Short mmCIF file of C-alpha atoms in Angstrom, two decimals:
data_model
loop_
_atom_site.label_atom_id
_atom_site.label_comp_id
_atom_site.label_asym_id
_atom_site.label_seq_id
_atom_site.Cartn_x
_atom_site.Cartn_y
_atom_site.Cartn_z
CA MET A 24 18.10 29.18 -6.25
CA LYS A 25 14.68 30.80 -6.51
CA ASN A 26 16.41 33.39 -8.68
CA VAL A 27 17.34 30.80 -11.35
CA MET A 28 15.14 29.33 -14.09
CA GLY A 29 15.90 26.36 -16.33
CA VAL A 30 15.29 25.85 -20.04
CA ILE A 31 15.78 22.52 -21.83
CA TYR A 32 15.85 22.47 -25.63
CA THR A 33 14.78 19.04 -26.83
CA GLY A 34 15.85 19.65 -30.43
CA ASP A 35 14.69 17.45 -33.26
CA SER A 36 15.21 13.75 -33.79
CA ASP A 37 18.67 12.49 -34.70
CA ALA A 38 18.82 10.32 -37.82
CA ARG A 39 21.71 8.34 -36.33
CA LEU A 40 19.31 6.91 -33.74
CA ARG A 41 17.26 5.47 -36.60
CA GLU A 42 14.02 3.75 -35.57
CA LEU A 43 14.41 4.88 -31.95
CA THR A 44 13.63 8.52 -32.83
CA MET A 45 11.20 8.04 -35.71
CA THR A 46 8.24 8.84 -33.45
CA ARG A 47 9.89 10.55 -30.47
CA ALA A 48 12.46 13.18 -29.54
CA ILE A 49 15.82 12.16 -28.09
CA ALA A 50 14.66 13.57 -24.74
CA ALA A 51 11.80 11.03 -24.70
CA LEU A 52 14.03 7.97 -25.26
CA PRO A 53 13.27 5.26 -22.66
CA VAL A 54 16.41 4.32 -20.72
CA ALA A 55 17.46 2.25 -17.69
CA GLY A 56 14.26 0.26 -17.31
CA ARG A 57 11.79 2.98 -16.26
CA TYR A 58 13.23 6.42 -17.08
CA ARG A 59 13.41 8.80 -20.02
CA VAL A 60 16.43 10.93 -20.94
CA ILE A 61 14.53 14.09 -19.91
CA ASP A 62 14.13 12.73 -16.35
CA PHE A 63 17.83 13.16 -15.57
CA LEU A 64 17.91 16.75 -16.82
CA VAL A 65 14.74 17.91 -15.05
CA SER A 66 15.70 16.08 -11.85
CA SER A 67 19.12 17.76 -11.80
CA MET A 68 17.44 21.16 -11.99
CA VAL A 69 14.83 20.34 -9.34
CA ASN A 70 17.44 18.88 -6.99
CA SER A 71 19.36 22.14 -7.32
CA GLY A 72 16.33 24.15 -6.22
CA ILE A 73 15.12 25.42 -9.61
CA LYS A 74 11.32 25.78 -9.63
CA ASN A 75 10.73 27.30 -13.07
CA VAL A 76 11.59 24.86 -15.88
CA GLY A 77 10.66 25.35 -19.54
CA ILE A 78 10.84 22.47 -22.05
CA ILE A 79 11.15 23.77 -25.62
CA MET A 80 9.92 21.08 -27.98
CA GLN A 81 10.45 20.46 -31.67
CA LYS A 82 9.08 17.55 -33.70
CA ASN A 83 7.62 14.26 -32.41
CA TYR A 84 6.90 15.68 -28.99
CA HIS A 85 3.61 13.95 -28.11
CA SER A 86 5.18 11.12 -26.09
CA LEU A 87 7.32 13.67 -24.27
CA MET A 88 4.29 15.77 -23.36
CA ASP A 89 2.45 12.67 -22.14
CA HIS A 90 5.43 11.68 -20.00
CA LEU A 91 5.93 15.11 -18.41
CA GLY A 92 2.26 15.80 -17.79
CA SER A 93 1.75 18.56 -15.22
CA GLY A 94 5.20 18.08 -13.71
CA LYS A 95 3.76 16.52 -10.54
CA GLU A 96 6.45 13.83 -10.26
CA TRP A 97 9.13 16.54 -10.18
CA ASP A 98 7.17 18.76 -7.77
CA LEU A 99 6.77 21.35 -10.53
CA HIS A 100 3.00 21.80 -10.35
CA GLY A 101 2.62 24.57 -7.77
CA LYS A 102 0.76 27.85 -8.06
CA HIS A 103 3.90 29.85 -8.82
CA ASP A 104 6.30 28.91 -11.61
CA GLY A 105 6.49 25.15 -12.29
CA LEU A 106 6.92 23.09 -15.46
CA TYR A 107 6.16 24.82 -18.78
CA VAL A 108 5.81 22.71 -21.92
CA LEU A 109 6.59 24.91 -24.94
CA PRO A 110 5.62 23.17 -28.21
CA PRO A 111 6.43 24.88 -31.53
CA PHE A 112 3.85 27.20 -33.02
CA LEU A 113 3.29 28.91 -36.33
CA THR A 114 4.14 32.55 -36.92
CA ARG A 115 5.18 34.49 -39.98
CA GLU A 116 8.83 34.00 -39.00
CA ASN A 117 8.53 30.42 -37.76
CA VAL A 118 6.95 27.63 -39.81
CA GLY A 119 6.74 25.21 -36.90
CA VAL A 120 10.21 23.63 -37.17
CA TYR A 121 13.09 25.49 -35.55
CA SER A 122 16.31 25.86 -37.50
CA GLY A 123 18.29 25.86 -34.27
CA ILE A 124 18.23 26.74 -30.60
CA LEU A 125 18.34 30.50 -31.32
CA ASP A 126 15.11 30.27 -33.32
CA ALA A 127 13.53 28.22 -30.53
CA LEU A 128 14.46 30.75 -27.85
CA ARG A 129 13.31 33.68 -30.01
CA SER A 130 9.94 32.01 -30.65
CA ASN A 131 9.49 31.58 -26.90
CA SER A 132 10.57 35.12 -25.99
CA ASN A 133 7.24 35.69 -24.24
CA TYR A 134 8.05 32.94 -21.76
CA LEU A 135 11.52 34.40 -21.16
CA THR A 136 10.08 37.89 -20.69
CA ARG A 137 7.33 36.69 -18.39
CA SER A 138 9.72 34.83 -16.08
CA LYS A 139 11.03 36.78 -13.11
CA GLN A 140 14.30 34.96 -12.35
CA GLU A 141 17.56 36.83 -12.89
CA TYR A 142 19.60 33.83 -14.08
CA LEU A 143 18.83 31.21 -16.74
CA LEU A 144 20.32 27.73 -16.97
CA LEU A 145 20.16 26.43 -20.57
CA SER A 146 20.62 22.74 -21.37
CA ASN A 147 20.41 20.59 -24.47
CA SER A 148 18.80 17.15 -24.19
CA ASP A 149 21.14 14.60 -25.79
CA ILE A 150 23.49 14.10 -22.80
CA ILE A 151 22.58 12.14 -19.68
CA TYR A 152 24.08 13.54 -16.49
CA ASN A 153 23.11 14.03 -12.84
CA ALA A 154 24.83 17.15 -11.56
CA HIS A 155 24.94 19.46 -8.55
CA LEU A 156 23.90 22.42 -10.68
CA ASP A 157 23.73 24.65 -7.60
CA GLU A 158 27.54 24.42 -7.39
CA MET A 159 27.84 25.56 -11.01
CA ILE A 160 25.44 28.44 -10.39
CA GLN A 161 27.31 29.52 -7.25
CA LEU A 162 30.59 29.50 -9.19
CA HIS A 163 29.00 31.65 -11.87
CA ARG A 164 27.79 34.21 -9.35
CA ASP A 165 31.11 34.32 -7.48
CA SER A 166 33.23 34.60 -10.63
CA GLY A 167 31.32 37.54 -12.13
CA ALA A 168 31.48 35.92 -15.58
CA ASP A 169 28.92 36.66 -18.29
CA ILE A 170 28.53 32.98 -19.20
CA THR A 171 29.58 29.77 -17.44
CA LEU A 172 29.83 26.50 -19.39
CA MET A 173 29.71 22.94 -18.06
CA TYR A 174 32.43 20.61 -19.35
CA THR A 175 33.80 17.12 -18.71
CA ARG A 176 37.15 15.40 -19.13
CA ASP A 177 35.46 12.05 -19.90
CA PRO A 178 37.16 10.72 -23.08
CA SER A 179 34.04 8.72 -24.05
CA MET A 180 32.23 12.00 -24.81
CA ARG A 181 34.54 12.86 -27.70
CA ARG A 182 33.25 12.33 -31.24
CA ASN A 183 34.62 13.12 -34.68
CA GLU A 184 32.47 15.67 -36.53
CA TYR A 185 30.11 15.99 -33.57
CA GLY A 186 29.91 18.00 -30.36
CA SER A 187 31.77 21.07 -29.09
CA TYR A 188 35.11 21.21 -27.30
CA ILE A 189 36.78 23.90 -25.22
CA SER A 190 40.09 24.80 -23.63
CA VAL A 191 40.22 26.32 -20.14
CA ASP A 192 43.08 28.26 -18.52
CA GLU A 193 44.23 28.05 -14.89
CA SER A 194 41.77 30.75 -13.83
CA GLY A 195 38.81 28.78 -15.21
CA ASN A 196 38.28 31.05 -18.22
CA VAL A 197 37.38 29.52 -21.59
CA THR A 198 40.08 30.47 -24.09
CA ASP A 199 38.95 28.61 -27.22
CA ILE A 200 36.07 26.54 -28.60
CA GLU A 201 35.64 24.32 -31.65
CA VAL A 202 32.28 23.12 -32.93
CA GLU A 203 31.84 19.79 -34.73
CA PRO A 204 35.51 19.43 -35.70
CA THR A 205 36.60 16.62 -38.02
CA GLU A 206 38.86 15.51 -35.17
CA PRO A 207 38.68 17.28 -31.79
CA THR A 208 41.93 18.95 -30.74
CA LEU A 209 40.81 20.81 -27.59
CA GLU A 210 40.98 18.80 -24.39
CA TYR A 211 37.55 19.23 -22.75
CA SER A 212 34.06 18.29 -23.98
CA PHE A 213 31.42 21.01 -23.64
CA MET A 214 28.20 19.41 -22.34
CA ASP A 215 25.81 21.96 -23.90
CA VAL A 216 24.85 23.30 -20.47
CA MET A 217 25.39 26.99 -19.69
CA ILE A 218 24.20 29.66 -17.30
CA MET A 219 23.92 33.42 -17.80
CA LYS A 220 21.62 36.26 -16.86
CA ARG A 221 18.20 35.95 -18.45
CA GLU A 222 18.32 39.46 -19.93
CA PHE A 223 21.80 38.82 -21.33
CA LEU A 224 20.50 35.69 -23.09
CA ARG A 225 17.56 37.59 -24.56
CA GLN A 226 19.93 40.20 -25.96
CA VAL A 227 22.33 37.73 -27.60
CA VAL A 228 19.41 35.69 -29.00
CA ASP A 229 17.74 38.75 -30.53
CA LYS A 230 21.03 39.94 -32.00
CA GLY A 231 21.88 36.48 -33.34
CA VAL A 232 18.50 35.92 -35.00
CA ALA A 233 18.61 39.44 -36.48
CA HIS A 234 21.87 38.45 -38.21
CA GLY A 235 20.43 35.20 -39.54
CA HIS A 236 22.20 32.91 -37.06
CA HIS A 237 20.79 29.63 -35.72
CA SER A 238 23.47 27.88 -33.62
CA MET A 239 24.27 28.93 -30.06
CA ASN A 240 27.70 27.31 -30.01
CA ARG A 241 28.93 28.28 -33.47
CA ASP A 242 27.28 31.66 -33.95
CA ILE A 243 27.19 33.05 -30.41
CA LEU A 244 29.75 31.38 -28.14
CA MET A 245 32.54 31.09 -30.72
CA PRO A 246 32.71 34.84 -31.59
CA ILE A 247 32.31 35.82 -27.91
CA ILE A 248 35.19 33.57 -26.82
CA GLN A 249 37.51 34.31 -29.74
CA GLU A 250 37.00 38.09 -29.71
CA GLY A 251 36.92 38.40 -25.92
CA HIS A 252 33.87 40.69 -25.78
CA CYS A 253 32.52 38.87 -22.70
CA ARG A 254 34.01 36.75 -19.98
CA VAL A 255 33.20 33.06 -20.38
CA ASN A 256 33.96 30.81 -17.41
CA ALA A 257 33.84 27.01 -17.09
CA TRP A 258 32.72 24.54 -14.42
CA GLU A 259 33.91 20.94 -14.48
CA TYR A 260 31.37 18.15 -14.07
CA THR A 261 33.14 15.12 -12.58
CA GLY A 262 30.25 12.66 -12.52
CA PRO A 263 29.31 10.05 -15.14
CA CYS A 264 27.79 11.20 -18.43
CA TRP A 265 26.71 9.64 -21.69
CA ARG A 266 25.97 11.24 -25.06
CA MET A 267 22.85 9.89 -26.78
CA ASP A 268 23.87 10.42 -30.40
CA SER A 269 23.72 6.95 -31.94
CA VAL A 270 22.20 3.51 -31.53
CA GLN A 271 25.55 2.28 -30.23
CA SER A 272 25.76 4.98 -27.53
CA PHE A 273 22.16 4.30 -26.46
CA PHE A 274 22.90 0.57 -26.25
CA ARG A 275 26.15 1.13 -24.36
CA PHE A 276 24.54 3.43 -21.77
CA ASN A 277 21.82 0.92 -20.91
CA LEU A 278 24.29 -1.93 -20.54
CA ASP A 279 26.60 0.33 -18.51
CA VAL A 280 23.76 0.85 -16.03
CA LEU A 281 23.84 -2.88 -15.29
CA ASP A 282 27.20 -2.30 -13.60
CA ALA A 283 26.63 -1.62 -9.89
CA GLU A 284 29.42 0.94 -9.72
CA ASN A 285 27.95 2.96 -12.60
CA ARG A 286 24.51 2.90 -10.96
CA LYS A 287 26.00 4.04 -7.67
CA ARG A 288 27.67 7.02 -9.36
CA LEU A 289 24.63 7.99 -11.45
CA PHE A 290 21.85 7.43 -8.91
CA THR A 291 23.21 9.05 -5.76
CA ASN A 292 21.29 9.47 -2.51
CA ASP A 293 21.50 13.27 -2.62
CA LEU A 294 20.50 13.49 -6.29
CA PRO A 295 17.43 11.26 -6.82
CA VAL A 296 16.10 10.87 -10.37
CA TYR A 297 12.33 11.28 -10.64
CA THR A 298 10.10 9.86 -13.36
CA LYS A 299 6.46 9.34 -14.24
CA VAL A 300 4.81 6.83 -11.93
CA ARG A 301 3.04 3.88 -13.53
CA ASP A 302 1.35 1.59 -11.04
CA GLU A 303 2.01 -2.04 -11.93
CA MET A 304 2.08 -5.38 -10.18
CA PRO A 305 5.54 -6.60 -9.15
CA ALA A 306 7.48 -8.65 -11.67
CA ARG A 307 6.51 -12.34 -11.70
CA TYR A 308 8.98 -15.16 -12.28
CA GLY A 309 8.05 -18.66 -13.46
CA GLU A 310 9.41 -21.87 -11.95
CA ASN A 311 11.98 -22.33 -14.72
CA ALA A 312 12.92 -18.65 -15.10
CA SER A 313 16.62 -17.79 -15.05
CA ILE A 314 17.76 -14.19 -14.53
CA ILE A 315 21.46 -13.31 -14.75
CA ASN A 316 22.82 -9.77 -14.23
CA SER A 317 19.67 -8.07 -15.55
CA MET A 318 17.37 -5.20 -14.64
CA VAL A 319 13.67 -6.13 -14.60
CA ALA A 320 10.97 -3.48 -14.15
CA ASP A 321 7.61 -4.00 -12.49
CA GLY A 322 4.80 -5.63 -14.42
CA CYS A 323 7.07 -8.12 -16.21
CA ILE A 324 6.33 -11.83 -16.50
CA ILE A 325 9.51 -13.89 -16.90
CA GLU A 326 9.32 -17.61 -17.66
CA GLY A 327 12.44 -18.02 -19.81
CA THR A 328 16.11 -17.02 -19.57
CA VAL A 329 17.23 -13.39 -19.35
CA GLU A 330 20.94 -12.61 -19.34
CA ASN A 331 22.70 -9.23 -19.12
CA SER A 332 19.59 -7.37 -20.32
CA ILE A 333 17.20 -4.56 -19.38
CA LEU A 334 13.45 -5.21 -19.42
CA PHE A 335 11.07 -2.28 -19.15
CA ARG A 336 7.59 -2.38 -17.61
CA GLY A 337 5.15 -5.03 -18.80
CA VAL A 338 7.61 -7.17 -20.78
CA ARG A 339 6.76 -10.87 -21.22
CA ILE A 340 9.37 -13.57 -21.76
CA ALA A 341 7.74 -16.92 -22.59
CA PRO A 342 9.01 -20.37 -21.48
CA ASP A 343 12.19 -21.59 -23.24
CA ALA A 344 12.82 -18.10 -24.68
CA HIS A 345 16.38 -16.78 -24.30
CA VAL A 346 17.22 -13.08 -24.13
CA LYS A 347 20.88 -12.05 -23.99
CA ASN A 348 22.45 -8.56 -24.06
CA CYS A 349 19.13 -6.97 -25.06
CA ILE A 350 17.03 -3.92 -24.25
CA ILE A 351 13.29 -4.61 -24.41
CA MET A 352 11.07 -1.58 -23.96
CA GLN A 353 7.60 -1.38 -22.47
CA ASP A 354 5.13 -4.21 -23.23
CA GLY A 355 7.53 -6.07 -25.51
CA GLN A 356 7.06 -9.82 -25.95
CA VAL A 357 9.42 -12.70 -26.70
CA HIS A 358 7.53 -15.91 -27.45
CA SER A 359 8.54 -19.46 -26.58
CA SER A 360 11.76 -20.97 -27.99
CA ALA A 361 12.85 -17.64 -29.46
CA PHE A 362 16.49 -16.53 -29.09
CA ILE A 363 17.60 -12.90 -29.34
CA GLU A 364 21.03 -11.41 -28.66
CA ASN A 365 22.32 -7.83 -28.97
CA CYS A 366 18.89 -6.47 -29.90
CA ILE A 367 16.88 -3.36 -29.01
CA LEU A 368 13.11 -3.88 -29.06
CA ASP A 369 11.03 -0.71 -29.05
CA LYS A 370 7.62 -0.52 -27.35
CA GLN A 371 5.11 -3.30 -28.09
CA ALA A 372 7.56 -5.13 -30.36
CA THR A 373 7.00 -8.89 -30.59
CA ILE A 374 9.40 -11.73 -31.39
CA LYS A 375 7.39 -14.75 -32.50
CA ARG A 376 7.92 -18.39 -31.60
CA ASN A 377 11.21 -20.05 -32.67
CA ALA A 378 12.57 -16.79 -34.12
CA LYS A 379 16.30 -16.20 -33.86
CA LEU A 380 17.91 -12.74 -33.98
CA ILE A 381 21.62 -12.27 -33.27
CA GLY A 382 23.21 -8.89 -33.89
CA PRO A 383 26.86 -7.87 -33.49
CA ALA A 384 27.64 -6.27 -30.12
CA ALA A 385 29.09 -3.21 -31.87
CA TYR A 386 25.97 -2.66 -34.00
CA PRO A 387 22.82 -4.03 -32.31
CA ILE A 388 19.66 -4.88 -34.22
CA VAL A 389 16.84 -2.35 -33.70
CA ILE A 390 13.20 -3.52 -33.92
CA ALA A 391 10.85 -0.56 -34.34
CA LYS A 392 7.72 0.09 -32.30
CA ASN A 393 4.78 -2.34 -32.81
CA VAL A 394 6.76 -4.51 -35.23
CA VAL A 395 6.23 -8.28 -35.20
CA ILE A 396 9.14 -10.52 -36.21
#
């Protein structure tokens, strides 16, 4: 695995996530009480033995840089290789905002050239998974394919007009791909994770950019698969996965984590998920506090009722406050006698005394960062 490097493209913010990505990239979204989306991707690579990981950033990347730091929490801060944060920069060809993943890879060609690993594992950042990537890499080496794609059969990953979908024959070869179809017709969902030789990637990126292309899936993979110039293999991921492409999917993932079976499948003993450490006092519960099926992070002070919710670090729930089916991010506050249901509170959001917010379960209310209601 020392001969494999990883690259994660964080992309730009998705408008369908509304207030949640106004000031941060999708990869920096807080999830599951104390993690960020990027934690699952980097941890999967580290657990598979990859020691050279590059994070290509786009817009709103400051919180992501602060979270990743030197890579110490993922043991990516050694003298050789490690974690490389690659923010956008200005050149004559690039104005600071990438038009797609091909532009991002081309702008960071120095990093790709400087790296010594033979293979490169490329991942997008809008899907949460926790995979044995070493098994995928071994399959790629044994098969002799030019590219190996990760896919899932999970029906919840299918979206109309979003995502990419593939068909795979009995030998594991990819025979067709469709990108952002109005209605998917191919049976498997491509998870935007692929492995190939580093030099091969540099060649296809240079050729694609020279022809004015921007999309890896539409402009590179689709012609390769349809014309049969290269052999494209596929590896099936059988674990749990969630696509972070809307407020509803973000809300559903966090509530899914409250289920013990989902947590057991996502957080396995052999695939730990690492994150930035923040030293806090343990959560404190008042005499009249009531906690039902909820996840409470350290540093919280709970004196009211919390039901089927996730509270991040430093959240305060005042006496007689009632929180139901909610996600409250770091340092959020719900004052006394307030009632909120089916809500997402971003960092430092405050719900004042006697306020009442009830959103539909299918379309939760989102309170932006630092907003007082």
